[in-house]
Short mmCIF file of C-alpha atoms and ligand atoms in Angstrom, two decimals:
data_model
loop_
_atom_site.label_atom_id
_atom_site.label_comp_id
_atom_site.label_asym_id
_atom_site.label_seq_id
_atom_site.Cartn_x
_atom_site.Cartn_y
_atom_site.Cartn_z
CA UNK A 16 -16.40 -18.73 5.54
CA UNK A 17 -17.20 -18.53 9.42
CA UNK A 18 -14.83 -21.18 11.17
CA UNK A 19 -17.32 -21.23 13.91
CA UNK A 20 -21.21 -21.21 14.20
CA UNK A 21 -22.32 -17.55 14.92
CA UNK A 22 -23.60 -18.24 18.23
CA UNK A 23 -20.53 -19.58 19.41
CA UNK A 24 -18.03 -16.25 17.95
CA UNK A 25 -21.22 -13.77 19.20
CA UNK A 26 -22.93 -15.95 22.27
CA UNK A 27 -24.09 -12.11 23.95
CA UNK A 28 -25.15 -10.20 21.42
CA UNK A 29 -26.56 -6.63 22.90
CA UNK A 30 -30.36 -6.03 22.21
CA UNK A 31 -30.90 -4.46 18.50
CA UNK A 32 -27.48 -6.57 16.90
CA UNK A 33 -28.04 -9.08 14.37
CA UNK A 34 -25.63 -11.24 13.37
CA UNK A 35 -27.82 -13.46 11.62
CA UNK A 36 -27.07 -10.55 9.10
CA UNK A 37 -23.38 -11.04 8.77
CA UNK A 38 -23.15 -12.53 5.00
CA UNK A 39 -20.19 -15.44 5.05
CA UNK A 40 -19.59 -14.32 1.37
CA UNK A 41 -18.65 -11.03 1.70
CA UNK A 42 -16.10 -10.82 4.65
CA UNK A 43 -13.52 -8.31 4.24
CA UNK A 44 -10.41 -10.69 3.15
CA UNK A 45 -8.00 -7.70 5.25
CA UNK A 46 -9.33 -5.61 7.66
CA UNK A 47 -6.37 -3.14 9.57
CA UNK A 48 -7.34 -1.24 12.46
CA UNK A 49 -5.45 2.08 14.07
CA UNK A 50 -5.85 0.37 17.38
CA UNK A 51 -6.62 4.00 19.28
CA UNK A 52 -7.56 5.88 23.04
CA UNK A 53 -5.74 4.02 25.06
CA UNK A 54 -4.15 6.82 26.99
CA UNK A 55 -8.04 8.36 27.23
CA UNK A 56 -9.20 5.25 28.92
CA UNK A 57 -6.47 5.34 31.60
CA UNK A 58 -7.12 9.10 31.76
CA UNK A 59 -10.82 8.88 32.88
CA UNK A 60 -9.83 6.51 35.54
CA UNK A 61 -7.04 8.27 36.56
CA UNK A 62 -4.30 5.45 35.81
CA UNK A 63 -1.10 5.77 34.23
CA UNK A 64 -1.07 5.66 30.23
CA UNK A 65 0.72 2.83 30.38
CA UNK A 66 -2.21 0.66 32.36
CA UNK A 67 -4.53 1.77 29.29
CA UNK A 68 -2.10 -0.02 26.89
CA UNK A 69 -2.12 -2.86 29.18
CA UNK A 70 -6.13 -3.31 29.44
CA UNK A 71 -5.93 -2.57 25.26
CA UNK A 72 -4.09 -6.41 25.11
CA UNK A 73 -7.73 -8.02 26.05
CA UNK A 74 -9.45 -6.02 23.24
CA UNK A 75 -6.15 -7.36 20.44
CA UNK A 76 -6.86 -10.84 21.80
CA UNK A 77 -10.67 -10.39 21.52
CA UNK A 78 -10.62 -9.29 17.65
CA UNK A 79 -7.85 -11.47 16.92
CA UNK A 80 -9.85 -14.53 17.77
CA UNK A 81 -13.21 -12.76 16.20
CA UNK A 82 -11.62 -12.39 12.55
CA UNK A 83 -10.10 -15.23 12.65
CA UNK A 84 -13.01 -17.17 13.37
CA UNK A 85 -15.18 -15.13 11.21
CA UNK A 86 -13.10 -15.87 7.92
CA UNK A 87 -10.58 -12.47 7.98
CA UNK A 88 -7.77 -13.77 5.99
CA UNK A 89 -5.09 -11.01 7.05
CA UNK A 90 -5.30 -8.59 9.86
CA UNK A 91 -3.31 -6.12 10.81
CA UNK A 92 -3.18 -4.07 13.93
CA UNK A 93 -1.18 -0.38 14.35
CA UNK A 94 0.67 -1.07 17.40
CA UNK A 95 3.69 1.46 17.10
CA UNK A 96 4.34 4.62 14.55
CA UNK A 97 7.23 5.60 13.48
CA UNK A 98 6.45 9.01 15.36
CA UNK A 99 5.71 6.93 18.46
CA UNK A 100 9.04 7.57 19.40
CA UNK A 101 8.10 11.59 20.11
CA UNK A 102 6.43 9.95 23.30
CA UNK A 103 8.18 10.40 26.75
CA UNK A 104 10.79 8.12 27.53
CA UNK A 105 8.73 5.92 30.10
CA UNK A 106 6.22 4.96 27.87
CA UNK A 107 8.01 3.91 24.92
CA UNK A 108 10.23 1.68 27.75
CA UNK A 109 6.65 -0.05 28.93
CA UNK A 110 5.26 -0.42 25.67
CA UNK A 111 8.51 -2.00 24.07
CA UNK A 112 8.37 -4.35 27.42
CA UNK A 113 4.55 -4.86 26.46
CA UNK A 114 5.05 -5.93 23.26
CA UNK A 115 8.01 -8.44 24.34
CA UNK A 116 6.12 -9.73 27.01
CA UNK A 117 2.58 -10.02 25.52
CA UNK A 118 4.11 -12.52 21.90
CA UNK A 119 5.88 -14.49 24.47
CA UNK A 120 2.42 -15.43 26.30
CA UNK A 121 0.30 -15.33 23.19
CA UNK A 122 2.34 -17.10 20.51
CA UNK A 123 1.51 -20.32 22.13
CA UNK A 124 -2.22 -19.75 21.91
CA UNK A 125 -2.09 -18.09 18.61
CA UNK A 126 -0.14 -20.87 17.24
CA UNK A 127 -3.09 -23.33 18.40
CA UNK A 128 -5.49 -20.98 16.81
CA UNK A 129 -3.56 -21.83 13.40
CA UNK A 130 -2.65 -18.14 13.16
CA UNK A 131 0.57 -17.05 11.30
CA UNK A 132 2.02 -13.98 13.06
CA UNK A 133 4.72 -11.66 11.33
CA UNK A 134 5.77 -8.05 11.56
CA UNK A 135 5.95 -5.14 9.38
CA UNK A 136 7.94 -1.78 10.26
CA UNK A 137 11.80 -1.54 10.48
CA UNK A 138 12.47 -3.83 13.32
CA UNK A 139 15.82 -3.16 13.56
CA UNK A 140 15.06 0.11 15.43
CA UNK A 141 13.03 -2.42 18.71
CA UNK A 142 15.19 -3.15 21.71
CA UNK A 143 16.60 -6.80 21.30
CA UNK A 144 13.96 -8.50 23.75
CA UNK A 145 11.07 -7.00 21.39
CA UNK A 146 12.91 -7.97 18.34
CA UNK A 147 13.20 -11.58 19.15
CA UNK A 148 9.60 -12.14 20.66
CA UNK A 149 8.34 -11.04 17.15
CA UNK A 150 10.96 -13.19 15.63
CA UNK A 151 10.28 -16.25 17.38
CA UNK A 152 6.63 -15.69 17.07
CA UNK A 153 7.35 -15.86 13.19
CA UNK A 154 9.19 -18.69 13.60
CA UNK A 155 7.00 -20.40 15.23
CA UNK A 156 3.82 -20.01 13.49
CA UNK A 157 5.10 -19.05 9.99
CA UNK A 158 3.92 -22.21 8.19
CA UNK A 159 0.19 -22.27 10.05
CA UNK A 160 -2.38 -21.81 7.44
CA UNK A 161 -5.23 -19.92 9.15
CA UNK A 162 -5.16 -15.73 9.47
CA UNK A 163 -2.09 -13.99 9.11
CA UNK A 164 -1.77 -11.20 11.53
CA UNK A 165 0.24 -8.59 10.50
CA UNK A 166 1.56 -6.49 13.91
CA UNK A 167 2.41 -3.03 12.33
CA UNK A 168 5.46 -1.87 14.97
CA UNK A 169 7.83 0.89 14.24
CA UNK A 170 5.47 1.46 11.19
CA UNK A 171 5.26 4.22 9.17
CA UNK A 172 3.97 4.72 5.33
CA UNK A 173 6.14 7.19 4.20
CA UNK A 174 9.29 5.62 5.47
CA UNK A 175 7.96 2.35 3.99
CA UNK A 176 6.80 4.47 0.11
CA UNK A 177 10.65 6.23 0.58
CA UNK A 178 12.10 1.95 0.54
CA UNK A 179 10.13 1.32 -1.68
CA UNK A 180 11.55 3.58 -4.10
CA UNK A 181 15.48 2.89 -3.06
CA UNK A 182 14.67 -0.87 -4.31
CA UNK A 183 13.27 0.22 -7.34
CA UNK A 184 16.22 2.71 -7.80
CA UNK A 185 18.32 -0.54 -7.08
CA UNK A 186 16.31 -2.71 -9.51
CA UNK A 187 16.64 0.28 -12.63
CA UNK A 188 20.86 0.97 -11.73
CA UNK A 189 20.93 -3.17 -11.91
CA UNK A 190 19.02 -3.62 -15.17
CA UNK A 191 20.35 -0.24 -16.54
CA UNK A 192 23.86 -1.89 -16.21
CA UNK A 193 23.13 -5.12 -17.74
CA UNK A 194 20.15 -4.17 -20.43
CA UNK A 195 21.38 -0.10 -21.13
CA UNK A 196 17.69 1.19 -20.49
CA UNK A 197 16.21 1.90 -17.28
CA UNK A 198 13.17 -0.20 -16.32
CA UNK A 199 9.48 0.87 -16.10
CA UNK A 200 8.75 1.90 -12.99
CA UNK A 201 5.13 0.46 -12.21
CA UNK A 202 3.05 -0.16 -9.73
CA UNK A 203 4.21 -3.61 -9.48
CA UNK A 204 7.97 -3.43 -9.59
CA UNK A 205 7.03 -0.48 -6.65
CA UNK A 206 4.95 -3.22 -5.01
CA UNK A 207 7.32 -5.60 -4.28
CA UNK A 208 9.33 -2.97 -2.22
CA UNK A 209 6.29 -2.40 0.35
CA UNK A 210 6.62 -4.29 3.57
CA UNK A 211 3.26 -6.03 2.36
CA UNK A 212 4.12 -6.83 -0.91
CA UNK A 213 2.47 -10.49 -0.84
CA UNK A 214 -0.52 -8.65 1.25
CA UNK A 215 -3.71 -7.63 -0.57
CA UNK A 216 -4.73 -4.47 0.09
CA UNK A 217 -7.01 -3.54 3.03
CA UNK A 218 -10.58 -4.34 2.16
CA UNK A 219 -11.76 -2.06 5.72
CA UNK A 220 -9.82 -0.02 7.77
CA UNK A 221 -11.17 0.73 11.26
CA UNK A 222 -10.20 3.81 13.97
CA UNK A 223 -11.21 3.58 17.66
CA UNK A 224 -11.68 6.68 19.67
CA UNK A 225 -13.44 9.30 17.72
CA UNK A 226 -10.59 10.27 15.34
CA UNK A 227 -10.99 10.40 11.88
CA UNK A 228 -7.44 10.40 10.40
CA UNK A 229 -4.64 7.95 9.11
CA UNK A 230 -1.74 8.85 11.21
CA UNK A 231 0.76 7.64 8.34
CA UNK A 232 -1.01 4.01 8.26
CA UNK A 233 -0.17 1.94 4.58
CA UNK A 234 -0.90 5.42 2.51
CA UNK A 235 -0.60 3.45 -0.57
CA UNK A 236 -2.49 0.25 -0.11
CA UNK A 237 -6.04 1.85 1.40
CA UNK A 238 -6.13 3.91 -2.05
CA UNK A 239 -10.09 1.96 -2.13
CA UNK A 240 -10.35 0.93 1.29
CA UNK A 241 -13.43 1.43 3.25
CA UNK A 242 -13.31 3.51 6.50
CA UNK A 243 -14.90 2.35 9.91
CA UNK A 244 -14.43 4.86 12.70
CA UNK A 245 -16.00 4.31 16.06
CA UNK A 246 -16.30 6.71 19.66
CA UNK A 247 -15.65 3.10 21.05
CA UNK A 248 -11.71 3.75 23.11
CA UNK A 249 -9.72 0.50 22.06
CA UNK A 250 -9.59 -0.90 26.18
CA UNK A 251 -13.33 -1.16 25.84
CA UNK A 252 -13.22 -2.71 21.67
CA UNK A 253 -14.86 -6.04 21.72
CA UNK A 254 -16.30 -8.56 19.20
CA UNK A 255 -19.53 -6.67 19.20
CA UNK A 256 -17.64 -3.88 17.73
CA UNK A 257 -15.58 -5.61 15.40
CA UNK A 258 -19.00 -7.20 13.96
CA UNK A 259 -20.71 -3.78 13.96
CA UNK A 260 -17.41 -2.91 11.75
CA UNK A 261 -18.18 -6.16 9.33
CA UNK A 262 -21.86 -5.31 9.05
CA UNK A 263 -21.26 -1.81 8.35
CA UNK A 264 -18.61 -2.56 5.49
CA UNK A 265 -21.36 -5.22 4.57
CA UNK A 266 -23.72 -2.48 3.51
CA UNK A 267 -21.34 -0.15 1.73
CA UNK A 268 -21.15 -0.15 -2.30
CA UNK A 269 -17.60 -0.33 -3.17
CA UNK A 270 -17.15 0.79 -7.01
CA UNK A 271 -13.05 1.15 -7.41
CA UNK A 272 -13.57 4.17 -9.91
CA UNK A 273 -16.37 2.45 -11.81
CA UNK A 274 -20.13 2.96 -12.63
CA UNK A 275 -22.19 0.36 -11.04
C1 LIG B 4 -3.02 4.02 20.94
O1 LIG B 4 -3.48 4.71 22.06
C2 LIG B 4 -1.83 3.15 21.25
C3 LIG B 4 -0.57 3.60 20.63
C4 LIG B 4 -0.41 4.61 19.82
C5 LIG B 4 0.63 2.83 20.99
P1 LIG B 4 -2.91 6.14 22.43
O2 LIG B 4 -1.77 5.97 23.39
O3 LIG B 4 -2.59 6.92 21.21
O4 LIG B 4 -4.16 6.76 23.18
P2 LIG B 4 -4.65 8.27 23.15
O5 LIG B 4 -4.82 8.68 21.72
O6 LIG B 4 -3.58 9.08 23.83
O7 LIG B 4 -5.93 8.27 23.91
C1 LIG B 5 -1.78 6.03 15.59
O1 LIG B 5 -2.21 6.56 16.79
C2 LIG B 5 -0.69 5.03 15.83
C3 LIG B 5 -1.08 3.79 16.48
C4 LIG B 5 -2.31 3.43 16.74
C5 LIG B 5 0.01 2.91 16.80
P1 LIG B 5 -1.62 7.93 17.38
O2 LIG B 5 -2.35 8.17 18.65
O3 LIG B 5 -0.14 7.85 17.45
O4 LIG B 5 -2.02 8.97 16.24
P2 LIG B 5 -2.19 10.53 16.31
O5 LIG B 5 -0.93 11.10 16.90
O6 LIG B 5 -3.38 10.81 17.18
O7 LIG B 5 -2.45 10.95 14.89
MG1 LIG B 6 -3.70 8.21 20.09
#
């Protein structure tokens, strides 16, 4: 369902895009981007790296406001890897400070916009400042009603798969104590352990700059997502993209392993 009439979310549509074509029946209930090419923006303009993540917060604000008003129920943006750290020391600093300072002057807004904001990643590893923006953020907007957007920081899958297994380990020594028998390990139990355990599954996954790779981005839960990968670097990502993305998954026949 659009929360918005079309003209209003896409009032400048560029010559050849439709969005008369966007169906309000088959909008992807997650979509998760790899939010990418920010340091190649700064590079072709000479700037720091850390100026491209700064002009990437207007393209997160733009398709923020563009899923939420176009019916996205969850979305979730890959903000900071777990092998994000291997960056020099400077621009881990800045983005950290980014990250602090960008919740504190969007939660307000995003709040209005009846977005719920949480985290997933081990936050524990964030200096405190970073820590408590996303904490207060959650605070703040966890019982809003509208999108949920998941910020992916400190994120990786396999550290997330690797906890997920120690609480199933947990779970069978528990049971095995009180029952004798170890339970079945399924995809359920395994499930729960995932930071997105209440989370469906990604319906479309989309890469900015060119690359065509998953960079250790919820392994498990885009087992039958459907890929969107766009030359676009994320500075210059705007709703015209992010509807491109929706159209695109729009035309693709998704079969999960059956016939049609
Ligand atoms: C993505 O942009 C942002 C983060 C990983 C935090 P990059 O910083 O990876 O940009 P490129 O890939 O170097 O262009
Ligand atoms: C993926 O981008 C991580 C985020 C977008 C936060 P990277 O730029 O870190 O990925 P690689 O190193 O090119 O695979
Ligand atoms: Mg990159």
């Amino acid at each position: 369902m659009f929360h918005k009439p079309l003209d209003v979310i896409f009032p400048n549509p560029p010559a050849g895009l439709d969005f008369h074509a966007l169906d309000p029946e088959r909008v992807p209930e997650h979509v998760a981007v790899i939010m990418d090419g920010n340091g190649r923006w700064a590079k072709k303009r000479a700037l720091n790296r850390l100026k491209g993540h700064k002009a990437g917060i207007e393209a997160v604000r733009e398709t923020i406001r563009c899923a939420s008003d176009t019916g996205v129920r969850y979305l979730t943006i890959y903000s900071f890897s777990t092998e994000n750290w291997k960056r020099p020391e400077e621009e881990v600093t800045g983005l950290m400070d980014l990250f602090a300072k960008t919740m504190l002057a969007e939660v307000d807004g995003l709040h209005e916009e009846n977005v719920r904001v949480r985290t997933i990643g081990d936050l524990s590893k964030l200096p405190r400042e970073t820590r408590e923006a996303f904490d207060e953020a959650w605070e703040k907007t966890k019982d809003n009603t509208g999108m949920t957007l998941l910020v992916a920081v400190n994120y990786g899958s396999r550290q997330e798969i690797l906890r997920a297994v120690q609480a199933c380990v947990r779970e069978a020594v528990l049971q095995g104590e009180q029952t004798g028998e170890l339970p079945a390990v399924t995809e359920e139990l395994f499930e729960r352990g995932l930071y997105t355990a209440d989370v469906p599954d990604p319906d479309l996954v989309i890469r900015t700059s060119g690359e065509m790779r998953i960079s250790n981005f919820l392994l498990w839960q885009v087992a039958y997502s459907e890929f969107y990968c766009t030359d676009v670097l994320w500075p210059d990502f705007n709703r015209y993209d992010f509807l491109r993305a929706l159209l695109d998954y729009q035309s693709r026949d998704r079969r999960f392993g059956a016939v049609q």
